[in-house]
Amino acid sequence: MKKLLLTGFAPFLDNPVNPTTNIVEQLHNQVISDYAVIGHVLTVEFQQSGSDMVRLIETYDPDAVVSLGVAVGRRLVTPERIAINCNDGPIDNRGYKPAGEKIVENGPDGYFSTLPIQHMVQNIKKANLPAEISNTAGTYLCNNVMYHTLHYFKEQKLHRPSGFIHIPASHELGLERNVPSWSNEDLAKAVWESIACL
Ligand code: PCA
């Protein structure tokens, strides 16, 4: 059976919970299509999350990687099209504040997702849940981890589908932050449908 590494993130900034933690815990050890899911929750730290991601890939040697992050305020589940070589945004969980520096000094400006993002959107919609492709993963940790993953596979000359999906807030987080929200059940279903088309 193939292996899929599914990552989420810990809470960060004003968000007391991160719904991706719940999804990763729920789908850990599940079998979706041909893939056995290995779930891991990453820290939200510029000097740590990317290297943790690479270590996880080297440990598990997954056939595919799907990373999840919450995009507080988004209404739809959004597979990301591209990661850019830039760290910017507010402070991370270690108190570090990036200022537009490169993620990888001589790395390419960007990497396109190697996940079937169009097919993923169709599959999520077929399950009666709204989805669309996003053309920006931002410049915070979600973009950072997506960039690190795609850069690693490129450098290693490995063709493994990998990329990132941003999800809306859960109801618990939505109430706290006063933003649009989904049930944990629907969020997990959308992620399941995304993985099912790999
Ligand atoms: N979302 C943030 C980082 C962690 C998360 O879940 C982001 O969109 O970059």
XYZ file of C-alpha atoms and ligand atoms in Angstrom:
207
model
C 0.000 0.000 0.000
C 1.166 3.538 -0.736
C 1.849 6.054 2.038
C 0.500 9.573 2.243
C 1.959 12.101 4.655
C -0.807 14.440 5.854
C 0.323 17.436 7.895
C -1.575 20.076 9.835
C -0.476 22.929 12.076
C -0.632 23.842 15.750
C -2.626 26.926 16.917
C -0.977 30.287 16.129
C -1.483 34.050 16.632
C -5.075 34.810 17.769
C -6.292 31.313 16.994
C -6.769 29.216 20.143
C -7.421 26.103 18.025
C -6.308 25.012 14.584
C -8.924 22.836 12.821
C -6.176 21.128 10.804
C -4.977 19.432 14.012
C -8.345 17.761 14.381
C -8.431 16.590 10.746
C -4.935 15.150 10.893
C -5.781 13.253 14.082
C -9.031 12.009 12.565
C -7.458 10.769 9.307
C -4.247 9.345 10.816
C -4.048 5.593 10.075
C -7.090 5.689 7.788
C -6.878 4.174 4.324
C -8.086 6.445 1.512
C -8.032 4.918 -1.992
C -4.586 3.329 -2.269
C -3.056 5.395 0.495
C -2.429 4.719 4.168
C -2.478 8.119 5.875
C 0.330 9.138 8.216
C -0.737 12.265 10.101
C 1.556 14.828 11.732
C 1.017 18.242 13.296
C 3.728 20.831 12.605
C 4.789 23.786 14.731
C 4.259 27.331 13.389
C 7.915 28.472 13.398
C 9.956 29.764 10.491
C 13.209 28.187 11.683
C 11.602 24.848 12.480
C 8.532 23.831 10.450
C 10.274 23.409 7.077
C 13.113 21.303 8.472
C 10.600 19.221 10.478
C 8.722 18.630 7.225
C 11.861 17.455 5.421
C 12.703 15.176 8.361
C 9.204 13.639 8.205
C 9.592 13.001 4.466
C 12.977 11.379 5.022
C 11.578 9.269 7.877
C 8.414 8.007 6.182
C 9.399 8.166 2.488
C 5.767 8.956 1.520
C 4.409 8.471 -2.013
C 2.464 11.719 -1.698
C 2.289 14.703 0.652
C -0.769 16.806 1.439
C -0.297 19.677 3.884
C -3.175 21.519 5.519
C -3.456 24.967 7.057
C -6.342 27.133 8.154
C -6.978 30.359 6.228
C -9.043 32.322 8.759
C -11.744 34.222 6.864
C -11.835 32.019 3.741
C -15.212 30.512 2.969
C -14.135 27.627 0.745
C -11.683 24.771 0.797
C -8.846 25.913 -1.456
C -6.114 23.711 -2.921
C -3.159 26.036 -3.496
C -1.624 26.449 -6.958
C 1.784 27.870 -6.058
C 4.321 28.409 -3.270
C 6.678 31.413 -3.483
C 10.225 31.860 -2.191
C 9.394 34.433 0.476
C 8.898 34.578 4.242
C 6.780 37.466 5.462
C 3.920 38.231 7.831
C 3.357 38.451 11.559
C 5.437 36.838 14.301
C 5.527 33.061 14.531
C 5.063 30.925 17.638
C 8.694 31.497 18.638
C 8.398 35.278 18.369
C 10.296 35.563 15.080
C 8.993 38.152 12.608
C 10.093 37.646 8.989
C 10.739 40.612 6.683
C 10.357 39.336 3.147
C 13.504 37.192 3.050
C 13.949 34.168 0.809
C 13.077 30.706 2.095
C 15.925 29.125 0.114
C 18.701 31.576 -0.794
C 19.286 30.527 -4.392
C 16.015 28.649 -4.834
C 13.545 29.307 -7.657
C 10.970 32.084 -7.197
C 8.144 29.591 -6.985
C 6.972 26.005 -7.300
C 3.649 24.864 -8.676
C 1.740 22.272 -6.664
C 2.118 18.768 -8.068
C -1.246 17.700 -6.656
C -4.183 17.249 -9.072
C -5.747 20.501 -7.809
C -8.428 20.784 -10.516
C -9.575 17.235 -9.934
C -9.552 17.834 -6.179
C -11.865 20.835 -6.521
C -14.252 18.806 -8.700
C -14.281 15.916 -6.234
C -14.980 18.171 -3.244
C -17.830 19.840 -5.131
C -19.239 16.442 -6.099
C -19.548 15.792 -2.363
C -21.670 18.984 -2.181
C -19.015 21.084 -0.506
C -17.704 24.351 -1.992
C -14.114 24.542 -3.213
C -11.928 26.511 -5.595
C -8.264 26.776 -6.505
C -6.362 29.508 -4.680
C -3.554 31.363 -6.424
C -1.823 32.446 -3.251
C -0.815 30.506 -0.175
C 0.378 33.791 1.379
C 3.898 34.270 2.735
C 3.479 32.802 6.223
C 4.108 29.232 7.419
C 1.712 27.505 5.032
C 3.531 28.866 2.007
C 6.853 28.125 3.729
C 6.071 24.450 4.319
C 4.631 24.001 0.813
C 7.787 25.548 -0.666
C 10.082 23.353 1.444
C 8.257 20.176 0.395
C 8.244 20.961 -3.324
C 11.867 22.128 -3.186
C 12.937 18.915 -1.456
C 11.298 16.660 -4.048
C 12.690 18.756 -6.904
C 16.220 18.601 -5.493
C 15.938 14.861 -4.912
C 14.506 14.401 -8.435
C 11.543 12.550 -6.944
C 8.145 12.715 -8.633
C 5.740 12.554 -5.722
C 2.444 14.446 -5.768
C 2.683 17.127 -3.113
C 1.164 20.432 -2.187
C -1.080 22.364 0.122
C -4.761 22.851 0.907
C -6.059 25.806 2.920
C -9.296 25.190 4.794
C -11.794 27.612 6.384
C -12.190 27.957 10.153
C -14.094 25.293 12.103
C -17.204 26.490 13.969
C -15.209 26.556 17.214
C -12.628 28.889 15.665
C -15.237 30.825 13.674
C -17.121 31.741 16.852
C -13.913 32.928 18.463
C -12.737 34.997 15.468
C -16.104 36.008 13.994
C -15.349 34.569 10.551
C -17.110 32.089 8.216
C -16.841 28.518 9.431
C -17.524 24.860 8.624
C -18.224 21.835 10.795
C -15.204 19.643 11.579
C -17.063 16.827 9.855
C -17.383 18.716 6.548
C -13.781 19.902 6.725
C -12.554 16.322 7.160
C -14.859 15.157 4.355
C -13.415 17.758 1.955
C -9.878 16.638 2.796
C -10.888 12.991 2.370
C -12.341 13.778 -1.083
C -9.133 15.581 -2.035
C -6.957 12.627 -1.099
C -9.345 10.208 -2.826
C -8.432 11.620 -6.228
C -4.694 11.064 -5.943
N -2.276 28.685 8.740
C -1.182 29.619 8.622
C -0.037 28.941 9.300
C -0.608 27.828 10.082
C -1.980 27.661 9.584
O -2.763 26.752 9.877
C -0.936 30.058 7.197
O -1.916 30.160 6.424
O 0.185 30.349 6.817
